[in-house]
Amino acid sequence: MERYENFTYELDGNLYINLTSRCTNDCTFCVRNEKADYFGHKLWLAREPRAEEVIARLPADIGKYREYVFCGFGEPTIRLDALLAVAKEIKARGGVTRINTNGQANLIHKRDVTAELAGAIDKINVSLNEATAAAYVALCRPAFGEAAFTGLQEFAKKCAERGIDTWFSVVDIIGEEKIAACREIAARAGVTLRVRKYIE
């Protein structure tokens, strides 16, 4: 498979930041299992960028984009140091930062990283995906097993408690019963639930 150096890409008025192709999940539905690009953006990385390289690709006018979103074919919090360095630069210039994540950062780094994120990240979208640990493992095949499902809930709760605008997301095709169960999980974590429309 061909790999590229698309460390940033534009989508829907936002600038997306692609730090890694590594992920702690192997989701059965992931777009990267089917193709090498996402809405025309080729996101498989030939190498992981240094923070300075990403910062060099930021626009002089940080207000050019609504949000700066850490999201690519991999789990962005794996590259925590680079993520924080880039995010702090964006914040210093007045930009809005968001992470799209599987919520496993504390498991990945074996410590609570939410205090570090609070100083650099405005918004966090945690992919909940399912209503039970067993169903999550079957769908997302996490490296951490069922601990990933508990871990992502604890992560979201701590992020919200630190003042980060945090929410869980699920896709509408899981059905109303599971969506209702996910709303209860979100309420217990003190975050909202966003239901996304499934895209073929």
mmCIF file of C-alpha atoms in Angstrom:
data_model
loop_
_atom_site.group_PDB
_atom_site.id
_atom_site.type_symbol
_atom_site.label_atom_id
_atom_site.label_comp_id
_atom_site.label_asym_id
_atom_site.label_seq_id
_atom_site.Cartn_x
_atom_site.Cartn_y
_atom_site.Cartn_z
ATOM 1 C CA MET A 1 0.000 0.000 0.000
ATOM 2 C CA GLU A 2 1.270 3.473 -0.907
ATOM 3 C CA ARG A 3 2.018 5.837 1.952
ATOM 4 C CA TYR A 4 2.127 9.625 2.033
ATOM 5 C CA GLU A 5 3.157 12.678 4.049
ATOM 6 C CA ASN A 6 -0.326 14.184 4.365
ATOM 7 C CA PHE A 7 0.160 15.484 7.884
ATOM 8 C CA THR A 8 -2.720 17.949 7.512
ATOM 9 C CA TYR A 9 -5.862 17.959 5.370
ATOM 10 C CA GLU A 10 -8.904 20.208 4.969
ATOM 11 C CA LEU A 11 -12.477 19.017 5.492
ATOM 12 C CA ASP A 12 -15.721 20.907 6.211
ATOM 13 C CA GLY A 13 -14.003 24.165 7.121
ATOM 14 C CA ASN A 14 -11.628 22.506 9.594
ATOM 15 C CA LEU A 15 -7.954 21.587 9.369
ATOM 16 C CA TYR A 16 -7.345 17.962 10.339
ATOM 17 C CA ILE A 17 -3.990 16.915 11.759
ATOM 18 C CA ASN A 18 -2.789 13.407 10.933
ATOM 19 C CA LEU A 19 -0.074 12.385 13.413
ATOM 20 C CA THR A 20 0.016 8.598 13.108
ATOM 21 C CA SER A 21 -1.338 5.534 11.337
ATOM 22 C CA ARG A 22 -0.998 3.443 14.507
ATOM 23 C CA CYS A 23 -4.097 2.536 16.507
ATOM 24 C CA THR A 24 -4.926 0.461 19.590
ATOM 25 C CA ASN A 25 -8.210 -0.608 17.978
ATOM 26 C CA ASP A 26 -8.757 -2.698 14.862
ATOM 27 C CA CYS A 27 -12.367 -1.708 14.234
ATOM 28 C CA THR A 28 -14.318 -3.943 11.883
ATOM 29 C CA PHE A 29 -15.961 -0.884 10.291
ATOM 30 C CA CYS A 30 -12.895 1.362 9.938
ATOM 31 C CA VAL A 31 -12.601 3.105 6.583
ATOM 32 C CA ARG A 32 -8.891 2.342 6.463
ATOM 33 C CA ASN A 33 -9.710 -1.376 6.109
ATOM 34 C CA GLU A 34 -11.407 -0.656 2.789
ATOM 35 C CA LYS A 35 -9.329 2.039 1.124
ATOM 36 C CA ALA A 36 -6.279 4.276 1.351
ATOM 37 C CA ASP A 37 -8.116 7.594 1.334
ATOM 38 C CA TYR A 38 -10.880 9.469 3.124
ATOM 39 C CA PHE A 39 -12.928 11.921 1.022
ATOM 40 C CA GLY A 40 -10.011 12.017 -1.398
ATOM 41 C CA HIS A 41 -7.349 12.523 1.267
ATOM 42 C CA LYS A 42 -4.677 9.815 1.283
ATOM 43 C CA LEU A 43 -4.006 9.337 4.980
ATOM 44 C CA TRP A 44 -1.706 6.316 5.306
ATOM 45 C CA LEU A 45 1.537 7.878 6.533
ATOM 46 C CA ALA A 46 4.991 7.058 5.185
ATOM 47 C CA ARG A 47 6.355 8.349 8.497
ATOM 48 C CA GLU A 48 5.137 10.183 11.578
ATOM 49 C CA PRO A 49 5.732 13.938 11.547
ATOM 50 C CA ARG A 50 7.625 15.910 14.158
ATOM 51 C CA ALA A 51 5.566 18.583 15.899
ATOM 52 C CA GLU A 52 7.639 21.282 14.199
ATOM 53 C CA GLU A 53 6.710 19.925 10.780
ATOM 54 C CA VAL A 54 3.010 20.120 11.568
ATOM 55 C CA ILE A 55 3.331 23.604 13.053
ATOM 56 C CA ALA A 56 5.050 24.708 9.837
ATOM 57 C CA ARG A 57 1.907 23.700 7.931
ATOM 58 C CA LEU A 58 -0.445 25.802 10.063
ATOM 59 C CA PRO A 59 -1.801 28.923 8.344
ATOM 60 C CA ALA A 60 -0.464 32.338 9.364
ATOM 61 C CA ASP A 61 -4.080 33.339 10.002
ATOM 62 C CA ILE A 62 -5.203 30.737 12.538
ATOM 63 C CA GLY A 63 -8.799 31.942 12.138
ATOM 64 C CA LYS A 64 -8.866 30.486 8.622
ATOM 65 C CA TYR A 65 -10.326 27.260 10.061
ATOM 66 C CA ARG A 66 -13.168 26.757 12.532
ATOM 67 C CA GLU A 67 -11.342 23.998 14.379
ATOM 68 C CA TYR A 68 -8.032 22.170 14.309
ATOM 69 C CA VAL A 69 -8.888 18.489 14.677
ATOM 70 C CA PHE A 70 -6.426 15.740 15.594
ATOM 71 C CA CYS A 71 -7.777 12.880 13.515
ATOM 72 C CA GLY A 72 -6.424 10.614 10.789
ATOM 73 C CA PHE A 73 -6.137 6.886 10.152
ATOM 74 C CA GLY A 74 -4.608 6.285 13.600
ATOM 75 C CA GLU A 75 -5.246 7.134 17.254
ATOM 76 C CA PRO A 76 -3.820 10.657 17.753
ATOM 77 C CA THR A 77 -3.179 10.343 21.503
ATOM 78 C CA ILE A 78 -0.523 7.700 20.788
ATOM 79 C CA ARG A 79 1.604 10.727 19.755
ATOM 80 C CA LEU A 80 0.773 12.648 22.928
ATOM 81 C CA ASP A 81 3.903 14.823 23.090
ATOM 82 C CA ALA A 82 3.582 15.940 19.456
ATOM 83 C CA LEU A 83 -0.162 16.450 19.844
ATOM 84 C CA LEU A 84 0.316 18.679 22.890
ATOM 85 C CA ALA A 85 3.082 20.726 21.260
ATOM 86 C CA VAL A 86 0.982 21.405 18.145
ATOM 87 C CA ALA A 87 -2.199 22.057 20.139
ATOM 88 C CA LYS A 88 -0.484 24.541 22.446
ATOM 89 C CA GLU A 89 0.838 26.450 19.440
ATOM 90 C CA ILE A 90 -2.672 26.595 17.939
ATOM 91 C CA LYS A 91 -4.139 27.737 21.266
ATOM 92 C CA ALA A 92 -1.446 30.398 21.674
ATOM 93 C CA ARG A 93 -2.535 31.846 18.328
ATOM 94 C CA GLY A 94 -6.219 31.779 19.288
ATOM 95 C CA GLY A 95 -7.351 28.638 17.462
ATOM 96 C CA VAL A 96 -9.880 26.018 18.617
ATOM 97 C CA THR A 97 -8.597 22.465 19.107
ATOM 98 C CA ARG A 98 -10.400 19.124 19.076
ATOM 99 C CA ILE A 99 -9.390 15.459 19.321
ATOM 100 C CA ASN A 100 -11.334 12.599 17.742
ATOM 101 C CA THR A 101 -10.235 9.633 19.846
ATOM 102 C CA ASN A 102 -10.975 6.088 20.970
ATOM 103 C CA GLY A 103 -10.577 7.332 24.542
ATOM 104 C CA GLN A 104 -7.760 4.959 25.446
ATOM 105 C CA ALA A 105 -5.056 7.579 26.101
ATOM 106 C CA ASN A 106 -4.733 6.790 29.816
ATOM 107 C CA LEU A 107 -4.370 3.080 29.049
ATOM 108 C CA ILE A 108 -1.837 3.777 26.301
ATOM 109 C CA HIS A 109 0.361 5.952 28.518
ATOM 110 C CA LYS A 110 -0.331 4.071 31.788
ATOM 111 C CA ARG A 111 -1.211 7.318 33.597
ATOM 112 C CA ASP A 112 -3.892 9.995 33.686
ATOM 113 C CA VAL A 113 -3.052 12.412 30.856
ATOM 114 C CA THR A 114 -6.254 14.469 31.086
ATOM 115 C CA ALA A 115 -4.649 17.330 33.043
ATOM 116 C CA GLU A 116 -2.139 17.781 30.220
ATOM 117 C CA LEU A 117 -4.909 17.771 27.626
ATOM 118 C CA ALA A 118 -6.930 20.340 29.567
ATOM 119 C CA GLY A 119 -4.354 23.034 28.920
ATOM 120 C CA ALA A 120 -4.294 22.466 25.174
ATOM 121 C CA ILE A 121 -7.561 20.923 23.968
ATOM 122 C CA ASP A 122 -10.985 22.584 23.790
ATOM 123 C CA LYS A 123 -13.106 19.638 22.625
ATOM 124 C CA ILE A 124 -12.879 15.845 22.705
ATOM 125 C CA ASN A 125 -15.044 13.432 20.730
ATOM 126 C CA VAL A 126 -14.741 9.926 22.203
ATOM 127 C CA SER A 127 -16.013 7.121 19.973
ATOM 128 C CA LEU A 128 -18.205 4.996 22.235
ATOM 129 C CA ASN A 129 -19.539 2.856 19.368
ATOM 130 C CA GLU A 130 -21.342 0.250 21.479
ATOM 131 C CA ALA A 131 -23.445 -0.173 24.626
ATOM 132 C CA THR A 132 -21.604 -3.051 26.366
ATOM 133 C CA ALA A 133 -18.001 -4.125 26.853
ATOM 134 C CA ALA A 134 -18.507 -7.419 25.023
ATOM 135 C CA ALA A 135 -20.115 -5.745 22.012
ATOM 136 C CA TYR A 136 -17.367 -3.088 21.972
ATOM 137 C CA VAL A 137 -14.648 -5.762 21.934
ATOM 138 C CA ALA A 138 -16.353 -7.613 19.090
ATOM 139 C CA LEU A 139 -16.767 -4.438 17.027
ATOM 140 C CA CYS A 140 -13.567 -2.538 17.795
ATOM 141 C CA ARG A 141 -11.122 -5.350 18.679
ATOM 142 C CA PRO A 142 -9.132 -3.220 21.152
ATOM 143 C CA ALA A 143 -5.615 -4.168 22.207
ATOM 144 C CA PHE A 144 -6.700 -3.661 25.834
ATOM 145 C CA GLY A 145 -9.702 -5.997 25.639
ATOM 146 C CA GLU A 146 -12.757 -5.193 27.742
ATOM 147 C CA ALA A 147 -10.666 -2.784 29.852
ATOM 148 C CA ALA A 148 -10.813 -0.406 26.886
ATOM 149 C CA PHE A 149 -14.571 0.077 27.316
ATOM 150 C CA THR A 150 -14.252 0.983 31.006
ATOM 151 C CA GLY A 151 -11.139 3.027 30.304
ATOM 152 C CA LEU A 152 -12.705 5.228 27.652
ATOM 153 C CA GLN A 153 -15.610 6.023 29.998
ATOM 154 C CA GLU A 154 -13.246 7.008 32.808
ATOM 155 C CA PHE A 155 -11.199 9.073 30.370
ATOM 156 C CA ALA A 156 -14.248 10.990 29.131
ATOM 157 C CA LYS A 157 -15.452 11.609 32.683
ATOM 158 C CA LYS A 158 -12.080 13.031 33.740
ATOM 159 C CA CYS A 159 -11.831 15.206 30.623
ATOM 160 C CA ALA A 160 -15.268 16.671 31.331
ATOM 161 C CA GLU A 161 -14.388 17.259 34.973
ATOM 162 C CA ARG A 162 -11.326 19.215 33.834
ATOM 163 C CA GLY A 163 -13.511 21.545 31.760
ATOM 164 C CA ILE A 164 -12.939 20.088 28.306
ATOM 165 C CA ASP A 165 -16.087 20.018 26.144
ATOM 166 C CA THR A 166 -16.369 16.230 25.902
ATOM 167 C CA TRP A 167 -18.927 13.952 24.268
ATOM 168 C CA PHE A 168 -19.423 10.352 23.225
ATOM 169 C CA SER A 169 -20.371 9.516 19.647
ATOM 170 C CA VAL A 170 -22.172 6.525 18.154
ATOM 171 C CA VAL A 171 -23.472 5.768 14.672
ATOM 172 C CA ASP A 172 -27.242 5.636 14.136
ATOM 173 C CA ILE A 173 -27.207 2.105 12.664
ATOM 174 C CA ILE A 174 -26.727 0.522 16.118
ATOM 175 C CA GLY A 175 -30.471 0.996 16.735
ATOM 176 C CA GLU A 176 -32.634 2.889 19.220
ATOM 177 C CA GLU A 177 -32.279 0.401 22.078
ATOM 178 C CA LYS A 178 -28.483 0.580 22.057
ATOM 179 C CA ILE A 179 -28.568 4.355 21.570
ATOM 180 C CA ALA A 180 -30.740 4.665 24.692
ATOM 181 C CA ALA A 181 -28.244 2.521 26.638
ATOM 182 C CA CYS A 182 -25.383 4.691 25.354
ATOM 183 C CA ARG A 183 -27.222 7.813 26.555
ATOM 184 C CA GLU A 184 -27.257 6.303 30.048
ATOM 185 C CA ILE A 185 -23.526 5.564 29.845
ATOM 186 C CA ALA A 186 -22.877 9.159 28.744
ATOM 187 C CA ALA A 187 -25.038 10.552 31.573
ATOM 188 C CA ARG A 188 -23.096 8.519 34.150
ATOM 189 C CA ALA A 189 -19.836 9.909 32.741
ATOM 190 C CA GLY A 190 -21.199 13.475 32.797
ATOM 191 C CA VAL A 191 -20.936 13.957 29.038
ATOM 192 C CA THR A 192 -23.407 14.218 26.157
ATOM 193 C CA LEU A 193 -24.060 11.669 23.413
ATOM 194 C CA ARG A 194 -23.962 12.605 19.748
ATOM 195 C CA VAL A 195 -25.530 10.242 17.235
ATOM 196 C CA ARG A 196 -23.832 10.388 13.832
ATOM 197 C CA LYS A 197 -25.452 9.355 10.589
ATOM 198 C CA TYR A 198 -23.844 6.278 9.047
ATOM 199 C CA ILE A 199 -21.870 7.060 5.884
ATOM 200 C CA GLU A 200 -21.495 4.250 3.361
#
